[in-house]
């Protein structure tokens, strides 16, 4: 349980920052991270748990040695798929939260933040 929480927290912090880095100002990013903390942590925990799935492929004992080339290729493919899904999930959620935040402030679009 502790490992899932740690991976969830780390995933949520890194992916949420990455999703908003080009679009949100520092104040907007902090506001979203503060108000959306629990939903973002839940997304991070689900994504972190999904990241453990490819490792379970190696629990097959002797058969994992026999099918090593196939299992390795499938595990790599699964890791990439989970990573892409996680990134898209965070992008969608964070930019939607940014759009709602800006809507409350009277802004209408999500454009890149001024650097």
Coordinates of N, CA and C in Angstrom, one line a residue:
X1 N 0.8 -1.2 0.0 CA 0.0 0.0 0.0 C 0.9 1.3 0.0
X2 N 1.9 1.2 0.8 CA 2.8 2.4 0.9 C 3.5 2.7 -0.4
X3 N 3.9 1.7 -1.1 CA 4.5 1.9 -2.4 C 3.6 2.5 -3.4
X4 N 2.3 2.0 -3.4 CA 1.3 2.6 -4.4 C 1.1 4.1 -4.1
X5 N 1.0 4.4 -2.8 CA 0.8 5.8 -2.4 C 2.1 6.7 -2.8
X6 N 3.3 6.1 -2.6 CA 4.5 6.9 -3.0 C 4.5 7.1 -4.5
X7 N 4.3 6.0 -5.3 CA 4.3 6.1 -6.7 C 3.2 7.1 -7.2
X8 N 2.0 7.0 -6.5 CA 0.9 7.9 -6.9 C 1.2 9.3 -6.6
X9 N 1.9 9.6 -5.5 CA 2.2 11.0 -5.2 C 3.3 11.5 -6.1
X10 N 4.3 10.7 -6.4 CA 5.4 11.1 -7.3 C 4.8 11.3 -8.7
X11 N 4.0 10.4 -9.2 CA 3.4 10.5 -10.5 C 2.5 11.7 -10.6
X12 N 1.7 12.0 -9.6 CA 0.9 13.2 -9.6 C 1.7 14.5 -9.6
X13 N 2.7 14.5 -8.9 CA 3.5 15.8 -8.8 C 4.2 16.0 -10.2
X14 N 4.9 15.0 -10.7 CA 5.7 15.2 -11.9 C 4.7 15.4 -13.1
X15 N 3.7 14.5 -13.3 CA 2.9 14.6 -14.5 C 2.0 15.9 -14.5
X16 N 1.5 16.3 -13.3 CA 0.7 17.5 -13.2 C 1.5 18.7 -13.6
X17 N 2.7 18.8 -13.1 CA 3.6 19.9 -13.4 C 3.9 19.9 -14.9
X18 N 4.2 18.8 -15.4 CA 4.5 18.7 -16.9 C 3.3 19.1 -17.7
X19 N 2.1 18.7 -17.3 CA 0.9 19.0 -18.1 C 0.6 20.5 -18.1
X20 N 1.0 21.2 -17.1 CA 0.6 22.6 -17.0 C 1.8 23.5 -17.2
X21 N 3.0 23.0 -17.4 CA 4.2 23.9 -17.5 C 4.1 24.9 -18.6
X22 N 3.7 24.6 -19.7 CA 3.6 25.5 -20.9 C 2.4 26.4 -20.9
X23 N 1.4 26.0 -20.1 CA 0.1 26.7 -20.2 C -0.3 27.5 -19.0
X24 N 0.0 27.1 -17.9 CA -0.4 27.8 -16.6 C 0.7 28.7 -16.0
X25 N 0.3 29.8 -15.4 CA 1.3 30.6 -14.7 C 1.6 29.8 -13.4
X26 N 2.6 30.3 -12.7 CA 2.9 29.7 -11.4 C 1.8 29.7 -10.4
X27 N 1.1 30.9 -10.4 CA -0.1 31.0 -9.5 C -1.2 30.0 -9.9
X28 N -1.5 29.9 -11.2 CA -2.5 29.0 -11.6 C -2.1 27.6 -11.3
X29 N -0.9 27.2 -11.5 CA -0.4 25.9 -11.3 C -0.6 25.5 -9.8
X30 N -0.2 26.5 -8.9 CA -0.3 26.2 -7.5 C -1.8 26.1 -7.1
X31 N -2.6 26.9 -7.6 CA -4.0 26.9 -7.3 C -4.6 25.5 -7.7
X32 N -4.3 25.1 -8.9 CA -4.8 23.8 -9.4 C -4.3 22.6 -8.5
X33 N -3.0 22.7 -8.2 CA -2.4 21.6 -7.4 C -3.0 21.6 -6.0
X34 N -3.4 22.7 -5.5 CA -4.0 22.8 -4.2 C -5.4 22.3 -4.2
X35 N -6.2 22.8 -5.2 CA -7.6 22.5 -5.2 C -7.9 21.1 -5.7
X36 N -7.1 20.6 -6.6 CA -7.3 19.3 -7.2 C -6.4 18.2 -6.7
X37 N -5.8 18.4 -5.5 CA -4.9 17.5 -4.9 C -5.3 16.1 -4.9
X38 N -6.5 15.8 -4.3 CA -7.0 14.5 -4.1 C -7.4 13.8 -5.5
X39 N -8.1 14.4 -6.4 CA -8.3 13.8 -7.7 C -7.0 13.5 -8.4
X40 N -6.0 14.4 -8.4 CA -4.7 14.2 -9.0 C -4.0 13.0 -8.4
X41 N -4.0 13.0 -7.0 CA -3.4 11.8 -6.3 C -4.0 10.5 -6.7
X42 N -5.4 10.5 -6.8 CA -6.1 9.3 -7.2 C -5.7 8.8 -8.6
X43 N -5.6 9.8 -9.5 CA -5.1 9.5 -10.9 C -3.7 8.9 -10.9
X44 N -2.8 9.6 -10.0 CA -1.5 9.1 -9.9 C -1.4 7.7 -9.3
X45 N -2.2 7.4 -8.3 CA -2.2 6.1 -7.7 C -2.7 5.0 -8.7
X46 N -3.7 5.3 -9.5 CA -4.2 4.3 -10.5 C -3.1 4.1 -11.5
X47 N -2.5 5.2 -11.9 CA -1.4 5.1 -12.9 C -0.2 4.3 -12.4
X48 N 0.1 4.6 -11.1 CA 1.3 3.9 -10.5 C 1.0 2.4 -10.3
X49 N -0.2 2.1 -10.0 CA -0.6 0.7 -9.9 C -0.6 0.0 -11.2
X50 N -1.0 0.7 -12.3 CA -1.0 0.1 -13.6 C 0.5 -0.1 -14.1
X51 N 1.4 0.8 -13.6 CA 2.8 0.6 -14.0 C 3.4 -0.6 -13.4
X52 N 2.8 -1.2 -12.4 CA 3.3 -2.5 -11.8 C 2.8 -3.7 -12.6
X53 N 1.9 -3.5 -13.5 CA 1.3 -4.7 -14.2 C 2.3 -5.4 -15.1
X54 N 3.1 -4.6 -15.9 CA 4.1 -5.3 -16.7 C 5.1 -6.2 -15.9
X55 N 5.4 -5.8 -14.7 CA 6.3 -6.6 -13.9 C 5.7 -7.9 -13.5
X56 N 4.4 -8.0 -13.4 CA 3.7 -9.2 -13.1 C 3.9 -10.3 -14.2
X57 N 4.3 -9.9 -15.4 CA 4.5 -10.8 -16.4 C 5.6 -11.8 -16.1
X58 N 6.5 -11.4 -15.3 CA 7.7 -12.2 -15.0 C 7.5 -13.2 -13.8
X59 N 6.2 -13.3 -13.3 CA 5.9 -14.2 -12.2 C 5.7 -15.6 -12.7
X60 N 5.9 -15.9 -14.0 CA 5.6 -17.2 -14.5 C 6.6 -18.3 -14.3
X61 N 7.7 -18.0 -13.5 CA 8.6 -19.1 -13.2 C 9.5 -19.5 -14.4
X62 N 9.5 -20.8 -14.6 CA 10.3 -21.3 -15.7 C 9.8 -20.8 -17.1
X63 N 8.5 -20.7 -17.2 CA 7.9 -20.3 -18.5 C 8.3 -18.9 -18.9
X64 N 8.6 -18.0 -17.9 CA 9.1 -16.7 -18.2 C 10.5 -16.7 -18.9
X65 N 11.3 -17.7 -18.5 CA 12.6 -17.9 -19.2 C 12.4 -18.4 -20.6
X66 N 11.5 -19.3 -20.8 CA 11.3 -19.9 -22.1 C 10.7 -18.8 -23.1
X67 N 9.8 -18.1 -22.6 CA 9.2 -17.0 -23.4 C 9.7 -15.6 -23.2
X68 N 11.0 -15.6 -22.8 CA 11.6 -14.3 -22.5 C 11.5 -13.3 -23.6
X69 N 11.9 -13.6 -24.9 CA 11.8 -12.6 -25.9 C 10.4 -12.0 -26.1
X70 N 9.4 -12.9 -26.0 CA 8.0 -12.4 -26.2 C 7.5 -11.6 -25.0
X71 N 7.9 -12.1 -23.8 CA 7.5 -11.4 -22.6 C 8.2 -10.0 -22.5
X72 N 9.4 -10.0 -22.9 CA 10.2 -8.7 -22.9 C 9.5 -7.7 -23.8
X73 N 9.2 -8.1 -25.0 CA 8.6 -7.2 -26.0 C 7.2 -6.8 -25.6
X74 N 6.5 -7.7 -25.0 CA 5.1 -7.3 -24.5 C 5.2 -6.4 -23.3
X75 N 6.2 -6.6 -22.4 CA 6.3 -5.8 -21.2 C 6.7 -4.4 -21.6
X76 N 7.6 -4.2 -22.6 CA 8.0 -2.9 -23.1 C 6.8 -2.2 -23.7
X77 N 6.1 -2.9 -24.6 CA 5.0 -2.3 -25.2 C 3.9 -1.9 -24.2
X78 N 3.7 -2.7 -23.1 CA 2.7 -2.3 -22.1 C 3.2 -1.1 -21.3
X79 N 4.5 -1.1 -20.9 CA 5.0 0.1 -20.2 C 4.8 1.4 -21.0
X80 N 5.1 1.3 -22.3 CA 4.9 2.5 -23.2 C 3.4 2.9 -23.2
X81 N 2.5 1.9 -23.4 CA 1.1 2.2 -23.5 C 0.6 2.8 -22.2
X82 N 1.0 2.3 -21.0 CA 0.6 2.9 -19.7 C 1.2 4.3 -19.6
X83 N 2.4 4.5 -20.0 CA 3.0 5.9 -19.9 C 2.3 6.9 -20.7
X84 N 1.9 6.5 -22.0 CA 1.2 7.4 -22.9 C -0.2 7.7 -22.3
X85 N -0.9 6.6 -21.8 CA -2.2 6.8 -21.2 C -2.2 7.7 -20.0
X86 N -1.2 7.5 -19.2 CA -1.0 8.4 -18.0 C -0.8 9.8 -18.4
X87 N 0.1 10.1 -19.3 CA 0.4 11.4 -19.8 C -0.9 12.1 -20.3
X88 N -1.6 11.4 -21.2 CA -2.8 11.9 -21.7 C -3.9 12.2 -20.7
X89 N -4.0 11.3 -19.7 CA -5.0 11.5 -18.6 C -4.7 12.7 -17.8
X90 N -3.4 12.9 -17.5 CA -3.0 14.1 -16.7 C -3.2 15.4 -17.6
X91 N -2.8 15.3 -18.9 CA -3.0 16.5 -19.7 C -4.4 16.9 -19.8
X92 N -5.3 16.0 -20.0 CA -6.7 16.2 -20.2 C -7.3 16.8 -18.8
X93 N -7.0 16.2 -17.7 CA -7.5 16.6 -16.5 C -7.0 18.0 -16.1
X94 N -5.7 18.2 -16.2 CA -5.1 19.4 -15.7 C -5.5 20.6 -16.6
X95 N -5.5 20.4 -17.9 CA -5.9 21.5 -18.8 C -7.4 21.8 -18.7
X96 N -8.2 20.8 -18.4 CA -9.6 21.0 -18.1 C -9.8 21.8 -16.8
X97 N -9.0 21.5 -15.8 CA -9.0 22.3 -14.5 C -8.6 23.7 -14.8
X98 N -7.6 23.9 -15.6 CA -7.1 25.2 -15.9 C -8.1 26.0 -16.7
X99 N -8.8 25.4 -17.6 CA -9.9 26.0 -18.3 C -11.0 26.5 -17.4
X100 N -11.4 25.6 -16.4 CA -12.4 25.9 -15.4 C -12.0 27.1 -14.5
X101 N -10.7 27.0 -14.1 CA -10.1 28.1 -13.3 C -10.2 29.4 -14.0
X102 N -9.7 29.4 -15.3 CA -9.8 30.7 -16.0 C -11.2 31.1 -16.3
X103 N -12.1 30.2 -16.5 CA -13.5 30.6 -16.7 C -14.1 31.3 -15.5
X104 N -13.7 30.9 -14.3 CA -14.1 31.5 -13.1 C -13.5 32.9 -13.0
X105 N -12.3 33.1 -13.5 CA -11.7 34.4 -13.5 C -12.0 35.3 -14.7
X106 N -12.9 34.8 -15.6 CA -13.4 35.6 -16.7 C -12.5 35.4 -18.0
X107 N -11.6 34.5 -18.0 CA -10.8 34.2 -19.2 C -11.6 33.1 -20.0
X108 N -11.4 33.0 -21.3 CA -12.2 32.0 -22.1 C -11.3 30.9 -22.8
X109 N -10.0 31.0 -22.8 CA -9.3 30.0 -23.5 C -8.1 29.6 -22.7
X110 N -7.5 28.5 -23.1 CA -6.2 28.0 -22.5 C -5.1 28.2 -23.5
X111 N -4.4 29.3 -23.4 CA -3.3 29.6 -24.2 C -2.0 29.5 -23.4
X112 N -0.9 29.4 -24.1 CA 0.4 29.3 -23.4 C 0.5 30.5 -22.4
X113 N 1.0 30.2 -21.2 CA 1.3 31.3 -20.3 C 2.5 32.1 -20.7
X114 N 2.5 33.4 -20.3 CA 3.6 34.3 -20.7 C 4.8 33.9 -19.8
X115 N 6.0 33.8 -20.4 CA 7.1 33.4 -19.6 C 7.8 34.5 -19.0

